[in-house]
């Protein structure tokens, strides 16, 4: 029996490796600049070497990993200055998404948004920053779905991937969820009200707040 016979392979193996590797980078289990050893990842993720290579290729395309000539791959280092530039681009795109969502929101969407904001509020009240972080990302994804602006959504996905570690660290900063909650509620309320201009401004204000927190201005 070959050594790889019990390992996940193909599309499923790649999906497992992508998710596990992205999570490891976000949570600091692998540090910026750290070299990635394929054999170690095969053992850690229980997928084939081909799956690991395919996952690395995908995360290179996303900007999370970079290949070094004759030295394999390593986790890309994204400076605070680069993260701010990415957030400035996101501000424009996410503002567009919020405005479009406000013009397309349906009664069913409104019901979903109300339920989601209740969960967001409860997670902050109960002191669950990890749950809040997940719900936060889900709200942004929900707005992208409602907006139906796929080009902007794809661009945001690529930008977000590059600063996943910065976002994860910020989400765990004491007091940040309390600030962020009010900003997300304002975005959701404007979308629910069908106020495109208000939704766009609320989203831009939120991302300005993220930039300020990331750069230590608050």
PDB file of C-alpha atoms in Angstrom:
ATOM      1  CA  UNK A   1       0.000   0.000   0.000  1.00  0.00           C
ATOM      2  CA  UNK A   2       1.413   3.417  -0.978  1.00  0.00           C
ATOM      3  CA  UNK A   3       2.107   6.018   1.672  1.00  0.00           C
ATOM      4  CA  UNK A   4      -0.432   8.390   0.122  1.00  0.00           C
ATOM      5  CA  UNK A   5      -3.296   5.871  -0.098  1.00  0.00           C
ATOM      6  CA  UNK A   6      -4.997   7.157   3.042  1.00  0.00           C
ATOM      7  CA  UNK A   7      -4.630  10.844   2.171  1.00  0.00           C
ATOM      8  CA  UNK A   8      -7.337  13.097   0.760  1.00  0.00           C
ATOM      9  CA  UNK A   9      -6.649  13.978  -2.869  1.00  0.00           C
ATOM     10  CA  UNK A  10      -8.135  15.844  -5.809  1.00  0.00           C
ATOM     11  CA  UNK A  11     -10.643  18.640  -5.348  1.00  0.00           C
ATOM     12  CA  UNK A  12     -11.470  17.620  -1.774  1.00  0.00           C
ATOM     13  CA  UNK A  13      -7.806  17.401  -0.778  1.00  0.00           C
ATOM     14  CA  UNK A  14      -7.077  20.816  -2.240  1.00  0.00           C
ATOM     15  CA  UNK A  15     -10.107  22.366  -0.494  1.00  0.00           C
ATOM     16  CA  UNK A  16      -8.971  20.975   2.875  1.00  0.00           C
ATOM     17  CA  UNK A  17      -5.417  22.236   2.362  1.00  0.00           C
ATOM     18  CA  UNK A  18      -6.556  25.715   1.265  1.00  0.00           C
ATOM     19  CA  UNK A  19      -8.870  26.127   4.254  1.00  0.00           C
ATOM     20  CA  UNK A  20      -6.369  24.791   6.811  1.00  0.00           C
ATOM     21  CA  UNK A  21      -3.471  26.811   5.413  1.00  0.00           C
ATOM     22  CA  UNK A  22      -5.509  30.032   5.202  1.00  0.00           C
ATOM     23  CA  UNK A  23      -6.632  29.519   8.803  1.00  0.00           C
ATOM     24  CA  UNK A  24      -3.063  28.824   9.960  1.00  0.00           C
ATOM     25  CA  UNK A  25      -1.871  32.071   8.365  1.00  0.00           C
ATOM     26  CA  UNK A  26      -4.771  34.103   9.789  1.00  0.00           C
ATOM     27  CA  UNK A  27      -4.247  32.809  13.326  1.00  0.00           C
ATOM     28  CA  UNK A  28      -0.463  33.189  13.276  1.00  0.00           C
ATOM     29  CA  UNK A  29       0.320  29.464  13.382  1.00  0.00           C
ATOM     30  CA  UNK A  30       2.647  30.140  10.460  1.00  0.00           C
ATOM     31  CA  UNK A  31       4.382  33.513  10.558  1.00  0.00           C
ATOM     32  CA  UNK A  32       4.912  36.060   7.772  1.00  0.00           C
ATOM     33  CA  UNK A  33       8.103  35.146   5.927  1.00  0.00           C
ATOM     34  CA  UNK A  34       8.011  31.534   7.142  1.00  0.00           C
ATOM     35  CA  UNK A  35       8.980  28.946   4.530  1.00  0.00           C
ATOM     36  CA  UNK A  36       6.348  26.304   3.762  1.00  0.00           C
ATOM     37  CA  UNK A  37       7.629  22.716   3.619  1.00  0.00           C
ATOM     38  CA  UNK A  38       5.361  20.550   1.464  1.00  0.00           C
ATOM     39  CA  UNK A  39       6.204  17.297   3.278  1.00  0.00           C
ATOM     40  CA  UNK A  40       5.244  18.841   6.630  1.00  0.00           C
ATOM     41  CA  UNK A  41       1.947  20.158   5.238  1.00  0.00           C
ATOM     42  CA  UNK A  42       1.108  16.734   3.763  1.00  0.00           C
ATOM     43  CA  UNK A  43       1.518  15.182   7.196  1.00  0.00           C
ATOM     44  CA  UNK A  44      -0.272  17.991   9.032  1.00  0.00           C
ATOM     45  CA  UNK A  45      -3.305  18.248   6.719  1.00  0.00           C
ATOM     46  CA  UNK A  46      -3.469  14.556   5.700  1.00  0.00           C
ATOM     47  CA  UNK A  47      -3.740  15.387   1.998  1.00  0.00           C
ATOM     48  CA  UNK A  48      -1.525  14.431  -0.946  1.00  0.00           C
ATOM     49  CA  UNK A  49       1.482  16.466  -2.035  1.00  0.00           C
ATOM     50  CA  UNK A  50      -0.429  17.355  -5.210  1.00  0.00           C
ATOM     51  CA  UNK A  51      -3.245  18.804  -3.083  1.00  0.00           C
ATOM     52  CA  UNK A  52      -0.747  20.839  -1.068  1.00  0.00           C
ATOM     53  CA  UNK A  53       0.857  22.208  -4.223  1.00  0.00           C
ATOM     54  CA  UNK A  54      -2.526  23.120  -5.702  1.00  0.00           C
ATOM     55  CA  UNK A  55      -3.489  24.865  -2.443  1.00  0.00           C
ATOM     56  CA  UNK A  56      -0.232  26.834  -2.397  1.00  0.00           C
ATOM     57  CA  UNK A  57      -0.831  27.882  -6.022  1.00  0.00           C
ATOM     58  CA  UNK A  58      -4.304  29.167  -5.104  1.00  0.00           C
ATOM     59  CA  UNK A  59      -3.013  31.124  -2.115  1.00  0.00           C
ATOM     60  CA  UNK A  60      -0.185  32.558  -4.238  1.00  0.00           C
ATOM     61  CA  UNK A  61      -2.880  33.861  -6.609  1.00  0.00           C
ATOM     62  CA  UNK A  62      -4.732  35.352  -3.611  1.00  0.00           C
ATOM     63  CA  UNK A  63      -1.574  37.101  -2.397  1.00  0.00           C
ATOM     64  CA  UNK A  64      -1.248  35.201   0.883  1.00  0.00           C
ATOM     65  CA  UNK A  65       1.806  33.200  -0.183  1.00  0.00           C
ATOM     66  CA  UNK A  66       4.725  33.995  -2.484  1.00  0.00           C
ATOM     67  CA  UNK A  67       7.109  31.716  -4.368  1.00  0.00           C
ATOM     68  CA  UNK A  68      10.847  32.332  -4.029  1.00  0.00           C
ATOM     69  CA  UNK A  69      13.112  31.236  -6.885  1.00  0.00           C
ATOM     70  CA  UNK A  70      14.797  27.917  -6.023  1.00  0.00           C
ATOM     71  CA  UNK A  71      13.565  28.183  -2.403  1.00  0.00           C
ATOM     72  CA  UNK A  72       9.938  27.065  -2.555  1.00  0.00           C
ATOM     73  CA  UNK A  73       7.107  29.111  -1.058  1.00  0.00           C
ATOM     74  CA  UNK A  74       6.713  31.279   2.009  1.00  0.00           C
ATOM     75  CA  UNK A  75       3.972  33.253   3.742  1.00  0.00           C
ATOM     76  CA  UNK A  76       3.823  36.734   2.260  1.00  0.00           C
ATOM     77  CA  UNK A  77       4.581  39.614   4.600  1.00  0.00           C
ATOM     78  CA  UNK A  78       1.974  42.388   4.311  1.00  0.00           C
ATOM     79  CA  UNK A  79       3.028  45.563   6.100  1.00  0.00           C
ATOM     80  CA  UNK A  80       0.599  47.835   7.916  1.00  0.00           C
ATOM     81  CA  UNK A  81       1.078  50.394   5.131  1.00  0.00           C
ATOM     82  CA  UNK A  82       0.132  47.807   2.503  1.00  0.00           C
ATOM     83  CA  UNK A  83      -2.860  46.707   4.595  1.00  0.00           C
ATOM     84  CA  UNK A  84      -4.066  50.325   4.746  1.00  0.00           C
ATOM     85  CA  UNK A  85      -3.808  50.638   0.950  1.00  0.00           C
ATOM     86  CA  UNK A  86      -5.861  47.459   0.573  1.00  0.00           C
ATOM     87  CA  UNK A  87      -8.483  48.769   2.999  1.00  0.00           C
ATOM     88  CA  UNK A  88      -8.662  52.062   1.084  1.00  0.00           C
ATOM     89  CA  UNK A  89      -9.465  50.101  -2.078  1.00  0.00           C
ATOM     90  CA  UNK A  90     -11.971  47.991  -0.164  1.00  0.00           C
ATOM     91  CA  UNK A  91     -13.680  51.140   1.105  1.00  0.00           C
ATOM     92  CA  UNK A  92     -14.662  52.105  -2.439  1.00  0.00           C
ATOM     93  CA  UNK A  93     -15.764  48.607  -3.424  1.00  0.00           C
ATOM     94  CA  UNK A  94     -17.594  47.789  -0.176  1.00  0.00           C
ATOM     95  CA  UNK A  95     -19.333  51.181  -0.360  1.00  0.00           C
ATOM     96  CA  UNK A  96     -20.582  50.252  -3.830  1.00  0.00           C
ATOM     97  CA  UNK A  97     -21.784  46.878  -2.520  1.00  0.00           C
ATOM     98  CA  UNK A  98     -23.689  48.496   0.367  1.00  0.00           C
ATOM     99  CA  UNK A  99     -25.353  51.013  -1.953  1.00  0.00           C
ATOM    100  CA  UNK A 100     -26.358  48.318  -4.448  1.00  0.00           C
ATOM    101  CA  UNK A 101     -27.677  46.108  -1.644  1.00  0.00           C
ATOM    102  CA  UNK A 102     -29.907  48.957  -0.444  1.00  0.00           C
ATOM    103  CA  UNK A 103     -31.477  49.244  -3.910  1.00  0.00           C
ATOM    104  CA  UNK A 104     -32.027  45.483  -4.280  1.00  0.00           C
ATOM    105  CA  UNK A 105     -32.984  44.385  -0.766  1.00  0.00           C
ATOM    106  CA  UNK A 106     -36.116  42.202  -0.554  1.00  0.00           C
ATOM    107  CA  UNK A 107     -38.445  41.465   2.387  1.00  0.00           C
ATOM    108  CA  UNK A 108     -36.711  38.079   2.777  1.00  0.00           C
ATOM    109  CA  UNK A 109     -33.317  39.813   2.829  1.00  0.00           C
ATOM    110  CA  UNK A 110     -34.572  42.250   5.451  1.00  0.00           C
ATOM    111  CA  UNK A 111     -35.665  39.348   7.633  1.00  0.00           C
ATOM    112  CA  UNK A 112     -32.232  37.729   7.283  1.00  0.00           C
ATOM    113  CA  UNK A 113     -30.444  40.991   8.090  1.00  0.00           C
ATOM    114  CA  UNK A 114     -32.567  41.557  11.209  1.00  0.00           C
ATOM    115  CA  UNK A 115     -31.806  38.027  12.434  1.00  0.00           C
ATOM    116  CA  UNK A 116     -28.108  38.432  11.708  1.00  0.00           C
ATOM    117  CA  UNK A 117     -27.764  41.759  13.499  1.00  0.00           C
ATOM    118  CA  UNK A 118     -29.436  40.204  16.538  1.00  0.00           C
ATOM    119  CA  UNK A 119     -26.767  37.488  16.525  1.00  0.00           C
ATOM    120  CA  UNK A 120     -24.020  40.095  16.157  1.00  0.00           C
ATOM    121  CA  UNK A 121     -25.374  42.033  19.122  1.00  0.00           C
ATOM    122  CA  UNK A 122     -25.672  38.885  21.238  1.00  0.00           C
ATOM    123  CA  UNK A 123     -22.094  37.795  20.470  1.00  0.00           C
ATOM    124  CA  UNK A 124     -20.725  41.138  21.695  1.00  0.00           C
ATOM    125  CA  UNK A 125     -22.992  41.129  24.748  1.00  0.00           C
ATOM    126  CA  UNK A 126     -21.853  37.601  25.635  1.00  0.00           C
ATOM    127  CA  UNK A 127     -18.160  38.393  25.135  1.00  0.00           C
ATOM    128  CA  UNK A 128     -17.570  36.028  22.196  1.00  0.00           C
ATOM    129  CA  UNK A 129     -15.058  37.814  19.904  1.00  0.00           C
ATOM    130  CA  UNK A 130     -14.368  34.764  17.720  1.00  0.00           C
ATOM    131  CA  UNK A 131     -18.073  34.263  17.060  1.00  0.00           C
ATOM    132  CA  UNK A 132     -18.472  37.990  16.404  1.00  0.00           C
ATOM    133  CA  UNK A 133     -15.602  37.899  13.903  1.00  0.00           C
ATOM    134  CA  UNK A 134     -17.257  35.041  12.007  1.00  0.00           C
ATOM    135  CA  UNK A 135     -20.659  36.774  12.013  1.00  0.00           C
ATOM    136  CA  UNK A 136     -18.982  39.999  10.874  1.00  0.00           C
ATOM    137  CA  UNK A 137     -17.527  38.268   7.793  1.00  0.00           C
ATOM    138  CA  UNK A 138     -20.881  36.587   7.138  1.00  0.00           C
ATOM    139  CA  UNK A 139     -22.669  39.972   7.172  1.00  0.00           C
ATOM    140  CA  UNK A 140     -20.310  41.364   4.547  1.00  0.00           C
ATOM    141  CA  UNK A 141     -20.829  38.210   2.463  1.00  0.00           C
ATOM    142  CA  UNK A 142     -24.604  38.583   2.822  1.00  0.00           C
ATOM    143  CA  UNK A 143     -24.450  42.177   1.580  1.00  0.00           C
ATOM    144  CA  UNK A 144     -22.384  41.089  -1.430  1.00  0.00           C
ATOM    145  CA  UNK A 145     -24.985  38.422  -2.206  1.00  0.00           C
ATOM    146  CA  UNK A 146     -27.864  40.912  -1.937  1.00  0.00           C
ATOM    147  CA  UNK A 147     -26.032  43.480  -4.074  1.00  0.00           C
ATOM    148  CA  UNK A 148     -25.474  41.019  -6.909  1.00  0.00           C
ATOM    149  CA  UNK A 149     -22.347  42.905  -8.038  1.00  0.00           C
ATOM    150  CA  UNK A 150     -20.094  39.941  -8.790  1.00  0.00           C
ATOM    151  CA  UNK A 151     -17.125  41.902 -10.150  1.00  0.00           C
ATOM    152  CA  UNK A 152     -16.859  43.993  -6.991  1.00  0.00           C
ATOM    153  CA  UNK A 153     -17.387  40.878  -4.840  1.00  0.00           C
ATOM    154  CA  UNK A 154     -14.534  39.033  -6.605  1.00  0.00           C
ATOM    155  CA  UNK A 155     -12.176  41.983  -6.187  1.00  0.00           C
ATOM    156  CA  UNK A 156     -13.059  42.303  -2.494  1.00  0.00           C
ATOM    157  CA  UNK A 157     -12.390  38.591  -1.993  1.00  0.00           C
ATOM    158  CA  UNK A 158      -8.895  38.932  -3.441  1.00  0.00           C
ATOM    159  CA  UNK A 159      -8.142  42.032  -1.371  1.00  0.00           C
ATOM    160  CA  UNK A 160      -9.439  40.486   1.851  1.00  0.00           C
ATOM    161  CA  UNK A 161      -7.306  37.373   1.416  1.00  0.00           C
ATOM    162  CA  UNK A 162      -4.130  39.443   1.547  1.00  0.00           C
ATOM    163  CA  UNK A 163      -4.900  41.011   4.938  1.00  0.00           C
ATOM    164  CA  UNK A 164      -6.601  38.070   6.652  1.00  0.00           C
ATOM    165  CA  UNK A 165      -3.981  38.017   9.430  1.00  0.00           C
ATOM    166  CA  UNK A 166      -4.336  41.742  10.162  1.00  0.00           C
ATOM    167  CA  UNK A 167      -8.124  41.403  10.306  1.00  0.00           C
ATOM    168  CA  UNK A 168      -7.981  38.399  12.626  1.00  0.00           C
ATOM    169  CA  UNK A 169      -5.659  40.181  15.063  1.00  0.00           C
ATOM    170  CA  UNK A 170      -7.809  43.315  15.015  1.00  0.00           C
ATOM    171  CA  UNK A 171     -10.987  41.330  15.694  1.00  0.00           C
ATOM    172  CA  UNK A 172      -9.480  40.038  18.963  1.00  0.00           C
ATOM    173  CA  UNK A 173      -8.347  43.464  20.206  1.00  0.00           C
ATOM    174  CA  UNK A 174     -10.124  44.364  23.482  1.00  0.00           C
ATOM    175  CA  UNK A 175     -12.970  46.803  22.897  1.00  0.00           C
ATOM    176  CA  UNK A 176     -12.884  46.526  19.103  1.00  0.00           C
ATOM    177  CA  UNK A 177     -16.050  44.404  18.721  1.00  0.00           C
ATOM    178  CA  UNK A 178     -18.045  46.979  20.700  1.00  0.00           C
ATOM    179  CA  UNK A 179     -16.944  49.740  18.315  1.00  0.00           C
ATOM    180  CA  UNK A 180     -17.389  47.600  15.216  1.00  0.00           C
ATOM    181  CA  UNK A 181     -20.880  46.460  16.239  1.00  0.00           C
ATOM    182  CA  UNK A 182     -22.367  49.961  16.073  1.00  0.00           C
ATOM    183  CA  UNK A 183     -20.808  50.486  12.659  1.00  0.00           C
ATOM    184  CA  UNK A 184     -22.223  47.233  11.276  1.00  0.00           C
ATOM    185  CA  UNK A 185     -25.670  47.944  12.711  1.00  0.00           C
ATOM    186  CA  UNK A 186     -25.641  51.343  10.967  1.00  0.00           C
ATOM    187  CA  UNK A 187     -24.777  49.677   7.640  1.00  0.00           C
ATOM    188  CA  UNK A 188     -27.508  47.049   8.024  1.00  0.00           C
ATOM    189  CA  UNK A 189     -30.118  49.627   9.068  1.00  0.00           C
ATOM    190  CA  UNK A 190     -29.411  51.776   6.004  1.00  0.00           C
ATOM    191  CA  UNK A 191     -29.643  48.771   3.686  1.00  0.00           C
ATOM    192  CA  UNK A 192     -32.893  47.652   5.333  1.00  0.00           C
ATOM    193  CA  UNK A 193     -34.286  51.190   4.874  1.00  0.00           C
ATOM    194  CA  UNK A 194     -33.332  51.178   1.193  1.00  0.00           C
ATOM    195  CA  UNK A 195     -31.059  54.169   1.757  1.00  0.00           C
ATOM    196  CA  UNK A 196     -28.290  53.644  -0.806  1.00  0.00           C
ATOM    197  CA  UNK A 197     -26.403  56.847  -0.004  1.00  0.00           C
ATOM    198  CA  UNK A 198     -26.614  56.224   3.737  1.00  0.00           C
ATOM    199  CA  UNK A 199     -25.500  52.595   3.349  1.00  0.00           C
ATOM    200  CA  UNK A 200     -22.478  53.596   1.271  1.00  0.00           C
ATOM    201  CA  UNK A 201     -21.471  56.278   3.771  1.00  0.00           C
ATOM    202  CA  UNK A 202     -21.929  53.937   6.743  1.00  0.00           C
ATOM    203  CA  UNK A 203     -19.692  51.347   5.048  1.00  0.00           C
ATOM    204  CA  UNK A 204     -17.024  53.939   4.263  1.00  0.00           C
ATOM    205  CA  UNK A 205     -17.163  55.204   7.857  1.00  0.00           C
ATOM    206  CA  UNK A 206     -16.718  51.629   9.099  1.00  0.00           C
ATOM    207  CA  UNK A 207     -13.630  51.017   6.977  1.00  0.00           C
ATOM    208  CA  UNK A 208     -12.175  54.379   7.994  1.00  0.00           C
ATOM    209  CA  UNK A 209     -12.579  53.144  11.566  1.00  0.00           C
ATOM    210  CA  UNK A 210     -10.802  49.878  10.705  1.00  0.00           C
ATOM    211  CA  UNK A 211      -7.900  51.830   9.180  1.00  0.00           C
ATOM    212  CA  UNK A 212      -7.695  54.073  12.241  1.00  0.00           C
ATOM    213  CA  UNK A 213      -7.628  51.040  14.574  1.00  0.00           C
ATOM    214  CA  UNK A 214      -5.035  49.260  12.452  1.00  0.00           C
ATOM    215  CA  UNK A 215      -2.710  52.252  12.427  1.00  0.00           C
ATOM    216  CA  UNK A 216      -3.173  52.965  16.128  1.00  0.00           C
ATOM    217  CA  UNK A 217      -4.968  56.292  15.660  1.00  0.00           C
ATOM    218  CA  UNK A 218      -7.714  55.173  18.066  1.00  0.00           C
TER     219      UNK A 218
END
